[in-house]
């Protein structure tokens, strides 16, 4: 299940203590038992329906190795949990033989196994006549240490911007209403679940669950249920499709099935999806770069039936799992069994029990999922220190933001290879993208740093026509503007090492795309609708976007801001295929300065075609008479 972390627990339910070791957590992680571990232990002990054992124990973690002055050292972390109930079991559960109390040990001896528990199978497997030797270790008391060590893993995930939450969605016959949770974000879900005695975010269902548990108590019975675990902020690419042992869905399911009383795990729609058609199960993909989709490479799903995993790999959506727990095996009115010594019919043994432990399972499952996810993060990004791990994650996010990138000029997504350079020439750098993506400003920075000539096709059209673009649209229409734009693009010099920035719609014409690619390296600037609107608020909205926004506002009676928003979204959708077909590389601009974007573009350009080894850029060959010559950035 775990590939980079190593986790080991030891201890019996009524023994002196539980011991846990977690190896593989990087150095430099702030960690406090009181702040980061004990709250999870308290949640595990809570929840309506728990039994008398929880009134005895007051779990408090004691870190005894791997942490110094509140920070992890990179060495194994050792944690102790004292069993307060051990004082009632001295002479029975002492490790040393000379401390045994024969009479008390005889009275605590277990020879009638409980149906549904490990008692009988374990006794046969390990050749133990006293089945207490089995049930003490098989007890769910062990989950307290798994929660303690899982809390360390969850602390690491939080440091990386990942949040995990477990909550109850069913107890016995009572389940949450889908509509009650459908619009809740993770923070609101956590807030509502924390106010429920059974950790359920649906208030109406919570009350019915409490009553169902009370009824089970009156019948001396137990109830199982279902918990859901969600994880937000996971980057795309954790896990792998290449080997079954590396599939993250398999690793999560195995870890959760290893929790006592768990009998089923589903991811996303799970079993529900088996009765649906593929059209209704699978999640349509869209490209909407921005802060919300940064960890998914700019992609998003319109729904999340896959539960955040495709092909055993995270896809950047929220991870959603559900875990089914059977009713607990110990019944206060026990079922028929057999005495293993006499082989006579007998009633099963009775231990302390809970009417339900489903609320506790939500905490255990959260910790277990957190451990597997932290392991997958360390497998993917490595790092001996938290700082190194964060740096590796940041580098990966930059990489997926500009995917796909050609490794060499010939690898251009099936298009024709880059046109041969002119003698002594270097491919132009061509910037394309929607209005508000920052093309003009970034182009000036790149040209200045590269000491390259700069051509702005919109500026060239204005100079050629002798009037603003808005007047061309108003007086002669968009068709005339597009004709002038194509004429200017056709007159640009090729393979001269120049920087070319285009109007937002220049790539709509296939002939323009072909011309720009001939002797040019085309970079697409990406921006989300929200970022575009923010930038356009500081400048005049260009044509034809302004005309589209005004038309939408007039037709639908929308406020100007809403009309512009819809126009931007429509423009991005309409031009997506043309931008994608034109570009050799893509660079995200949301939340980044123009200097940062320019620096990345320069690196891409130099990797594609290194600059000439001369002291200054070559003199540009001027365009034909229909377009004025370039200007030198910085002159």
mmCIF file with all atom_site columns, C-alpha atoms in Angstrom, residues 199-360:
data_model
loop_
_atom_site.group_PDB
_atom_site.id
_atom_site.type_symbol
_atom_site.label_atom_id
_atom_site.label_alt_id
_atom_site.label_comp_id
_atom_site.label_asym_id
_atom_site.label_entity_id
_atom_site.label_seq_id
_atom_site.pdbx_PDB_ins_code
_atom_site.Cartn_x
_atom_site.Cartn_y
_atom_site.Cartn_z
_atom_site.occupancy
_atom_site.B_iso_or_equiv
_atom_site.pdbx_formal_charge
_atom_site.auth_seq_id
_atom_site.auth_comp_id
_atom_site.auth_asym_id
_atom_site.auth_atom_id
_atom_site.pdbx_PDB_model_num
ATOM 1   C CA . UNK A 1 199 ? -20.495 13.682  12.328  1.00 0.00 ? 199 UNK A CA 1
ATOM 2   C CA . UNK A 1 200 ? -23.142 13.996  9.586   1.00 0.00 ? 200 UNK A CA 1
ATOM 3   C CA . UNK A 1 201 ? -23.497 17.277  7.672   1.00 0.00 ? 201 UNK A CA 1
ATOM 4   C CA . UNK A 1 202 ? -27.191 16.725  6.859   1.00 0.00 ? 202 UNK A CA 1
ATOM 5   C CA . UNK A 1 203 ? -29.027 17.977  9.955   1.00 0.00 ? 203 UNK A CA 1
ATOM 6   C CA . UNK A 1 204 ? -32.265 16.106  9.269   1.00 0.00 ? 204 UNK A CA 1
ATOM 7   C CA . UNK A 1 205 ? -30.461 12.824  8.594   1.00 0.00 ? 205 UNK A CA 1
ATOM 8   C CA . UNK A 1 206 ? -28.267 13.338  11.654  1.00 0.00 ? 206 UNK A CA 1
ATOM 9   C CA . UNK A 1 207 ? -31.294 13.439  13.954  1.00 0.00 ? 207 UNK A CA 1
ATOM 10  C CA . UNK A 1 208 ? -32.713 10.261  12.398  1.00 0.00 ? 208 UNK A CA 1
ATOM 11  C CA . UNK A 1 209 ? -29.343 8.527   12.749  1.00 0.00 ? 209 UNK A CA 1
ATOM 12  C CA . UNK A 1 210 ? -29.214 9.293   16.460  1.00 0.00 ? 210 UNK A CA 1
ATOM 13  C CA . UNK A 1 211 ? -32.676 7.792   16.892  1.00 0.00 ? 211 UNK A CA 1
ATOM 14  C CA . UNK A 1 212 ? -31.670 4.691   14.908  1.00 0.00 ? 212 UNK A CA 1
ATOM 15  C CA . UNK A 1 213 ? -28.664 4.199   17.194  1.00 0.00 ? 213 UNK A CA 1
ATOM 16  C CA . UNK A 1 214 ? -30.859 4.578   20.285  1.00 0.00 ? 214 UNK A CA 1
ATOM 17  C CA . UNK A 1 215 ? -33.187 1.908   18.920  1.00 0.00 ? 215 UNK A CA 1
ATOM 18  C CA . UNK A 1 216 ? -30.230 -0.420  18.335  1.00 0.00 ? 216 UNK A CA 1
ATOM 19  C CA . UNK A 1 217 ? -29.147 0.105   21.945  1.00 0.00 ? 217 UNK A CA 1
ATOM 20  C CA . UNK A 1 218 ? -32.639 -0.821  23.159  1.00 0.00 ? 218 UNK A CA 1
ATOM 21  C CA . UNK A 1 219 ? -32.417 -4.028  21.110  1.00 0.00 ? 219 UNK A CA 1
ATOM 22  C CA . UNK A 1 220 ? -28.871 -4.780  22.382  1.00 0.00 ? 220 UNK A CA 1
ATOM 23  C CA . UNK A 1 221 ? -27.789 -4.622  18.728  1.00 0.00 ? 221 UNK A CA 1
ATOM 24  C CA . UNK A 1 222 ? -25.202 -2.781  16.637  1.00 0.00 ? 222 UNK A CA 1
ATOM 25  C CA . UNK A 1 223 ? -25.343 -0.726  13.429  1.00 0.00 ? 223 UNK A CA 1
ATOM 26  C CA . UNK A 1 224 ? -22.916 -0.202  10.581  1.00 0.00 ? 224 UNK A CA 1
ATOM 27  C CA . UNK A 1 225 ? -22.925 2.545   7.988   1.00 0.00 ? 225 UNK A CA 1
ATOM 28  C CA . UNK A 1 226 ? -21.060 4.481   5.336   1.00 0.00 ? 226 UNK A CA 1
ATOM 29  C CA . UNK A 1 227 ? -18.561 7.331   5.580   1.00 0.00 ? 227 UNK A CA 1
ATOM 30  C CA . UNK A 1 228 ? -17.323 9.574   2.814   1.00 0.00 ? 228 UNK A CA 1
ATOM 31  C CA . UNK A 1 229 ? -13.793 10.944  2.533   1.00 0.00 ? 229 UNK A CA 1
ATOM 32  C CA . UNK A 1 230 ? -12.989 13.910  0.321   1.00 0.00 ? 230 UNK A CA 1
ATOM 33  C CA . UNK A 1 231 ? -9.609  15.408  -0.521  1.00 0.00 ? 231 UNK A CA 1
ATOM 34  C CA . UNK A 1 232 ? -9.213  18.842  -2.132  1.00 0.00 ? 232 UNK A CA 1
ATOM 35  C CA . UNK A 1 233 ? -6.065  20.351  -3.655  1.00 0.00 ? 233 UNK A CA 1
ATOM 36  C CA . UNK A 1 234 ? -4.445  17.187  -5.003  1.00 0.00 ? 234 UNK A CA 1
ATOM 37  C CA . UNK A 1 235 ? -2.309  17.773  -8.088  1.00 0.00 ? 235 UNK A CA 1
ATOM 38  C CA . UNK A 1 236 ? -2.956  15.756  -11.213 1.00 0.00 ? 236 UNK A CA 1
ATOM 39  C CA . UNK A 1 237 ? -0.553  12.828  -11.601 1.00 0.00 ? 237 UNK A CA 1
ATOM 40  C CA . UNK A 1 238 ? -0.437  11.055  -8.218  1.00 0.00 ? 238 UNK A CA 1
ATOM 41  C CA . UNK A 1 239 ? -0.371  7.291   -8.741  1.00 0.00 ? 239 UNK A CA 1
ATOM 42  C CA . UNK A 1 240 ? 0.137   5.701   -12.139 1.00 0.00 ? 240 UNK A CA 1
ATOM 43  C CA . UNK A 1 241 ? -1.482  3.562   -14.816 1.00 0.00 ? 241 UNK A CA 1
ATOM 44  C CA . UNK A 1 242 ? 1.718   1.720   -15.767 1.00 0.00 ? 242 UNK A CA 1
ATOM 45  C CA . UNK A 1 243 ? 1.742   -0.911  -13.008 1.00 0.00 ? 243 UNK A CA 1
ATOM 46  C CA . UNK A 1 244 ? -1.150  -2.327  -10.931 1.00 0.00 ? 244 UNK A CA 1
ATOM 47  C CA . UNK A 1 245 ? 0.858   -1.876  -7.734  1.00 0.00 ? 245 UNK A CA 1
ATOM 48  C CA . UNK A 1 246 ? 1.205   1.858   -8.439  1.00 0.00 ? 246 UNK A CA 1
ATOM 49  C CA . UNK A 1 247 ? -2.480  2.551   -9.097  1.00 0.00 ? 247 UNK A CA 1
ATOM 50  C CA . UNK A 1 248 ? -3.664  4.985   -6.455  1.00 0.00 ? 248 UNK A CA 1
ATOM 51  C CA . UNK A 1 249 ? -7.225  3.653   -6.437  1.00 0.00 ? 249 UNK A CA 1
ATOM 52  C CA . UNK A 1 250 ? -5.917  0.180   -5.586  1.00 0.00 ? 250 UNK A CA 1
ATOM 53  C CA . UNK A 1 251 ? -3.658  1.541   -2.851  1.00 0.00 ? 251 UNK A CA 1
ATOM 54  C CA . UNK A 1 252 ? -6.461  3.563   -1.271  1.00 0.00 ? 252 UNK A CA 1
ATOM 55  C CA . UNK A 1 253 ? -8.884  0.651   -1.389  1.00 0.00 ? 253 UNK A CA 1
ATOM 56  C CA . UNK A 1 254 ? -6.344  -1.738  0.135   1.00 0.00 ? 254 UNK A CA 1
ATOM 57  C CA . UNK A 1 255 ? -5.533  0.633   2.987   1.00 0.00 ? 255 UNK A CA 1
ATOM 58  C CA . UNK A 1 256 ? -9.189  1.259   3.789   1.00 0.00 ? 256 UNK A CA 1
ATOM 59  C CA . UNK A 1 257 ? -10.121 -2.410  3.588   1.00 0.00 ? 257 UNK A CA 1
ATOM 60  C CA . UNK A 1 258 ? -7.397  -3.042  6.185   1.00 0.00 ? 258 UNK A CA 1
ATOM 61  C CA . UNK A 1 259 ? -9.438  -1.071  8.754   1.00 0.00 ? 259 UNK A CA 1
ATOM 62  C CA . UNK A 1 260 ? -11.430 -3.264  11.140  1.00 0.00 ? 260 UNK A CA 1
ATOM 63  C CA . UNK A 1 261 ? -15.073 -3.862  10.122  1.00 0.00 ? 261 UNK A CA 1
ATOM 64  C CA . UNK A 1 262 ? -14.693 -2.215  6.677   1.00 0.00 ? 262 UNK A CA 1
ATOM 65  C CA . UNK A 1 263 ? -16.350 -4.341  3.999   1.00 0.00 ? 263 UNK A CA 1
ATOM 66  C CA . UNK A 1 264 ? -16.535 -2.095  0.958   1.00 0.00 ? 264 UNK A CA 1
ATOM 67  C CA . UNK A 1 265 ? -14.852 0.873   -0.732  1.00 0.00 ? 265 UNK A CA 1
ATOM 68  C CA . UNK A 1 266 ? -16.068 2.813   -3.757  1.00 0.00 ? 266 UNK A CA 1
ATOM 69  C CA . UNK A 1 267 ? -14.523 5.742   -5.601  1.00 0.00 ? 267 UNK A CA 1
ATOM 70  C CA . UNK A 1 268 ? -16.701 8.368   -7.225  1.00 0.00 ? 268 UNK A CA 1
ATOM 71  C CA . UNK A 1 269 ? -19.958 6.827   -8.417  1.00 0.00 ? 269 UNK A CA 1
ATOM 72  C CA . UNK A 1 270 ? -18.620 3.366   -7.580  1.00 0.00 ? 270 UNK A CA 1
ATOM 73  C CA . UNK A 1 271 ? -21.343 0.709   -7.539  1.00 0.00 ? 271 UNK A CA 1
ATOM 74  C CA . UNK A 1 272 ? -23.959 3.284   -8.505  1.00 0.00 ? 272 UNK A CA 1
ATOM 75  C CA . UNK A 1 273 ? -22.201 3.847   -11.823 1.00 0.00 ? 273 UNK A CA 1
ATOM 76  C CA . UNK A 1 274 ? -22.521 0.186   -12.818 1.00 0.00 ? 274 UNK A CA 1
ATOM 77  C CA . UNK A 1 275 ? -26.240 0.698   -13.481 1.00 0.00 ? 275 UNK A CA 1
ATOM 78  C CA . UNK A 1 276 ? -25.740 3.869   -15.550 1.00 0.00 ? 276 UNK A CA 1
ATOM 79  C CA . UNK A 1 277 ? -24.735 4.450   -19.158 1.00 0.00 ? 277 UNK A CA 1
ATOM 80  C CA . UNK A 1 278 ? -21.253 5.579   -20.088 1.00 0.00 ? 278 UNK A CA 1
ATOM 81  C CA . UNK A 1 279 ? -22.601 8.921   -21.277 1.00 0.00 ? 279 UNK A CA 1
ATOM 82  C CA . UNK A 1 280 ? -23.920 9.578   -17.771 1.00 0.00 ? 280 UNK A CA 1
ATOM 83  C CA . UNK A 1 281 ? -20.920 8.187   -15.878 1.00 0.00 ? 281 UNK A CA 1
ATOM 84  C CA . UNK A 1 282 ? -17.888 9.709   -17.549 1.00 0.00 ? 282 UNK A CA 1
ATOM 85  C CA . UNK A 1 283 ? -16.947 13.330  -16.958 1.00 0.00 ? 283 UNK A CA 1
ATOM 86  C CA . UNK A 1 284 ? -16.679 15.766  -19.907 1.00 0.00 ? 284 UNK A CA 1
ATOM 87  C CA . UNK A 1 285 ? -13.361 17.641  -19.994 1.00 0.00 ? 285 UNK A CA 1
ATOM 88  C CA . UNK A 1 286 ? -12.963 21.383  -20.555 1.00 0.00 ? 286 UNK A CA 1
ATOM 89  C CA . UNK A 1 287 ? -9.952  23.671  -20.585 1.00 0.00 ? 287 UNK A CA 1
ATOM 90  C CA . UNK A 1 288 ? -10.315 26.678  -18.294 1.00 0.00 ? 288 UNK A CA 1
ATOM 91  C CA . UNK A 1 289 ? -6.909  27.787  -17.000 1.00 0.00 ? 289 UNK A CA 1
ATOM 92  C CA . UNK A 1 290 ? -6.890  29.763  -13.789 1.00 0.00 ? 290 UNK A CA 1
ATOM 93  C CA . UNK A 1 291 ? -6.124  29.492  -10.071 1.00 0.00 ? 291 UNK A CA 1
ATOM 94  C CA . UNK A 1 292 ? -8.952  27.011  -9.508  1.00 0.00 ? 292 UNK A CA 1
ATOM 95  C CA . UNK A 1 293 ? -7.554  24.559  -12.077 1.00 0.00 ? 293 UNK A CA 1
ATOM 96  C CA . UNK A 1 294 ? -3.835  25.197  -11.586 1.00 0.00 ? 294 UNK A CA 1
ATOM 97  C CA . UNK A 1 295 ? -3.240  21.787  -9.995  1.00 0.00 ? 295 UNK A CA 1
ATOM 98  C CA . UNK A 1 296 ? -5.048  20.096  -12.877 1.00 0.00 ? 296 UNK A CA 1
ATOM 99  C CA . UNK A 1 297 ? -2.987  21.721  -15.620 1.00 0.00 ? 297 UNK A CA 1
ATOM 100 C CA . UNK A 1 298 ? -5.832  24.101  -16.469 1.00 0.00 ? 298 UNK A CA 1
ATOM 101 C CA . UNK A 1 299 ? -8.340  21.329  -17.159 1.00 0.00 ? 299 UNK A CA 1
ATOM 102 C CA . UNK A 1 300 ? -11.611 20.685  -15.341 1.00 0.00 ? 300 UNK A CA 1
ATOM 103 C CA . UNK A 1 301 ? -14.473 18.189  -15.426 1.00 0.00 ? 301 UNK A CA 1
ATOM 104 C CA . UNK A 1 302 ? -18.049 19.415  -15.607 1.00 0.00 ? 302 UNK A CA 1
ATOM 105 C CA . UNK A 1 303 ? -18.930 16.722  -13.038 1.00 0.00 ? 303 UNK A CA 1
ATOM 106 C CA . UNK A 1 304 ? -16.979 14.278  -10.904 1.00 0.00 ? 304 UNK A CA 1
ATOM 107 C CA . UNK A 1 305 ? -18.347 10.784  -11.389 1.00 0.00 ? 305 UNK A CA 1
ATOM 108 C CA . UNK A 1 306 ? -14.778 9.448   -11.470 1.00 0.00 ? 306 UNK A CA 1
ATOM 109 C CA . UNK A 1 307 ? -14.206 10.765  -7.949  1.00 0.00 ? 307 UNK A CA 1
ATOM 110 C CA . UNK A 1 308 ? -10.923 12.454  -8.865  1.00 0.00 ? 308 UNK A CA 1
ATOM 111 C CA . UNK A 1 309 ? -9.180  9.309   -10.166 1.00 0.00 ? 309 UNK A CA 1
ATOM 112 C CA . UNK A 1 310 ? -8.803  8.123   -13.749 1.00 0.00 ? 310 UNK A CA 1
ATOM 113 C CA . UNK A 1 311 ? -6.552  5.237   -14.744 1.00 0.00 ? 311 UNK A CA 1
ATOM 114 C CA . UNK A 1 312 ? -5.294  4.900   -11.180 1.00 0.00 ? 312 UNK A CA 1
ATOM 115 C CA . UNK A 1 313 ? -4.077  8.511   -11.266 1.00 0.00 ? 313 UNK A CA 1
ATOM 116 C CA . UNK A 1 314 ? -5.423  11.722  -9.750  1.00 0.00 ? 314 UNK A CA 1
ATOM 117 C CA . UNK A 1 315 ? -6.902  14.050  -12.367 1.00 0.00 ? 315 UNK A CA 1
ATOM 118 C CA . UNK A 1 316 ? -6.945  17.268  -10.331 1.00 0.00 ? 316 UNK A CA 1
ATOM 119 C CA . UNK A 1 317 ? -10.607 17.056  -9.315  1.00 0.00 ? 317 UNK A CA 1
ATOM 120 C CA . UNK A 1 318 ? -11.696 16.511  -5.723  1.00 0.00 ? 318 UNK A CA 1
ATOM 121 C CA . UNK A 1 319 ? -11.046 12.952  -4.535  1.00 0.00 ? 319 UNK A CA 1
ATOM 122 C CA . UNK A 1 320 ? -14.263 11.314  -3.304  1.00 0.00 ? 320 UNK A CA 1
ATOM 123 C CA . UNK A 1 321 ? -14.402 7.867   -1.659  1.00 0.00 ? 321 UNK A CA 1
ATOM 124 C CA . UNK A 1 322 ? -17.080 6.035   0.309   1.00 0.00 ? 322 UNK A CA 1
ATOM 125 C CA . UNK A 1 323 ? -16.336 3.341   2.870   1.00 0.00 ? 323 UNK A CA 1
ATOM 126 C CA . UNK A 1 324 ? -18.877 0.776   4.100   1.00 0.00 ? 324 UNK A CA 1
ATOM 127 C CA . UNK A 1 325 ? -18.641 -0.553  7.658   1.00 0.00 ? 325 UNK A CA 1
ATOM 128 C CA . UNK A 1 326 ? -20.449 -3.636  8.930   1.00 0.00 ? 326 UNK A CA 1
ATOM 129 C CA . UNK A 1 327 ? -22.193 -3.662  12.355  1.00 0.00 ? 327 UNK A CA 1
ATOM 130 C CA . UNK A 1 328 ? -19.708 -4.445  15.132  1.00 0.00 ? 328 UNK A CA 1
ATOM 131 C CA . UNK A 1 329 ? -19.268 -8.114  16.033  1.00 0.00 ? 329 UNK A CA 1
ATOM 132 C CA . UNK A 1 330 ? -19.664 -7.901  19.813  1.00 0.00 ? 330 UNK A CA 1
ATOM 133 C CA . UNK A 1 331 ? -23.328 -8.049  20.829  1.00 0.00 ? 331 UNK A CA 1
ATOM 134 C CA . UNK A 1 332 ? -24.513 -7.600  24.402  1.00 0.00 ? 332 UNK A CA 1
ATOM 135 C CA . UNK A 1 333 ? -27.061 -10.328 23.634  1.00 0.00 ? 333 UNK A CA 1
ATOM 136 C CA . UNK A 1 334 ? -24.576 -12.669 21.934  1.00 0.00 ? 334 UNK A CA 1
ATOM 137 C CA . UNK A 1 335 ? -25.195 -14.990 19.009  1.00 0.00 ? 335 UNK A CA 1
ATOM 138 C CA . UNK A 1 336 ? -24.793 -18.768 19.171  1.00 0.00 ? 336 UNK A CA 1
ATOM 139 C CA . UNK A 1 337 ? -21.218 -20.049 18.955  1.00 0.00 ? 337 UNK A CA 1
ATOM 140 C CA . UNK A 1 338 ? -19.084 -23.039 19.988  1.00 0.00 ? 338 UNK A CA 1
ATOM 141 C CA . UNK A 1 339 ? -16.651 -23.492 22.855  1.00 0.00 ? 339 UNK A CA 1
ATOM 142 C CA . UNK A 1 340 ? -13.338 -24.332 21.157  1.00 0.00 ? 340 UNK A CA 1
ATOM 143 C CA . UNK A 1 341 ? -12.237 -26.509 24.078  1.00 0.00 ? 341 UNK A CA 1
ATOM 144 C CA . UNK A 1 342 ? -15.374 -28.602 24.670  1.00 0.00 ? 342 UNK A CA 1
ATOM 145 C CA . UNK A 1 343 ? -16.791 -28.236 21.123  1.00 0.00 ? 343 UNK A CA 1
ATOM 146 C CA . UNK A 1 344 ? -20.192 -27.767 22.764  1.00 0.00 ? 344 UNK A CA 1
ATOM 147 C CA . UNK A 1 345 ? -22.700 -25.089 21.728  1.00 0.00 ? 345 UNK A CA 1
ATOM 148 C CA . UNK A 1 346 ? -22.262 -21.854 23.677  1.00 0.00 ? 346 UNK A CA 1
ATOM 149 C CA . UNK A 1 347 ? -23.009 -18.179 23.527  1.00 0.00 ? 347 UNK A CA 1
ATOM 150 C CA . UNK A 1 348 ? -20.315 -15.971 21.980  1.00 0.00 ? 348 UNK A CA 1
ATOM 151 C CA . UNK A 1 349 ? -18.014 -14.011 24.249  1.00 0.00 ? 349 UNK A CA 1
ATOM 152 C CA . UNK A 1 350 ? -18.980 -10.472 25.236  1.00 0.00 ? 350 UNK A CA 1
ATOM 153 C CA . UNK A 1 351 ? -16.468 -7.605  25.352  1.00 0.00 ? 351 UNK A CA 1
ATOM 154 C CA . UNK A 1 352 ? -17.052 -3.889  25.746  1.00 0.00 ? 352 UNK A CA 1
ATOM 155 C CA . UNK A 1 353 ? -18.676 -2.683  22.567  1.00 0.00 ? 353 UNK A CA 1
ATOM 156 C CA . UNK A 1 354 ? -20.234 0.299   20.808  1.00 0.00 ? 354 UNK A CA 1
ATOM 157 C CA . UNK A 1 355 ? -23.741 0.470   19.393  1.00 0.00 ? 355 UNK A CA 1
ATOM 158 C CA . UNK A 1 356 ? -22.048 2.031   16.376  1.00 0.00 ? 356 UNK A CA 1
ATOM 159 C CA . UNK A 1 357 ? -18.555 3.180   15.529  1.00 0.00 ? 357 UNK A CA 1
ATOM 160 C CA . UNK A 1 358 ? -19.406 4.781   12.186  1.00 0.00 ? 358 UNK A CA 1
ATOM 161 C CA . UNK A 1 359 ? -18.591 8.329   13.406  1.00 0.00 ? 359 UNK A CA 1
ATOM 162 C CA . UNK A 1 360 ? -15.198 7.071   14.602  1.00 0.00 ? 360 UNK A CA 1
#
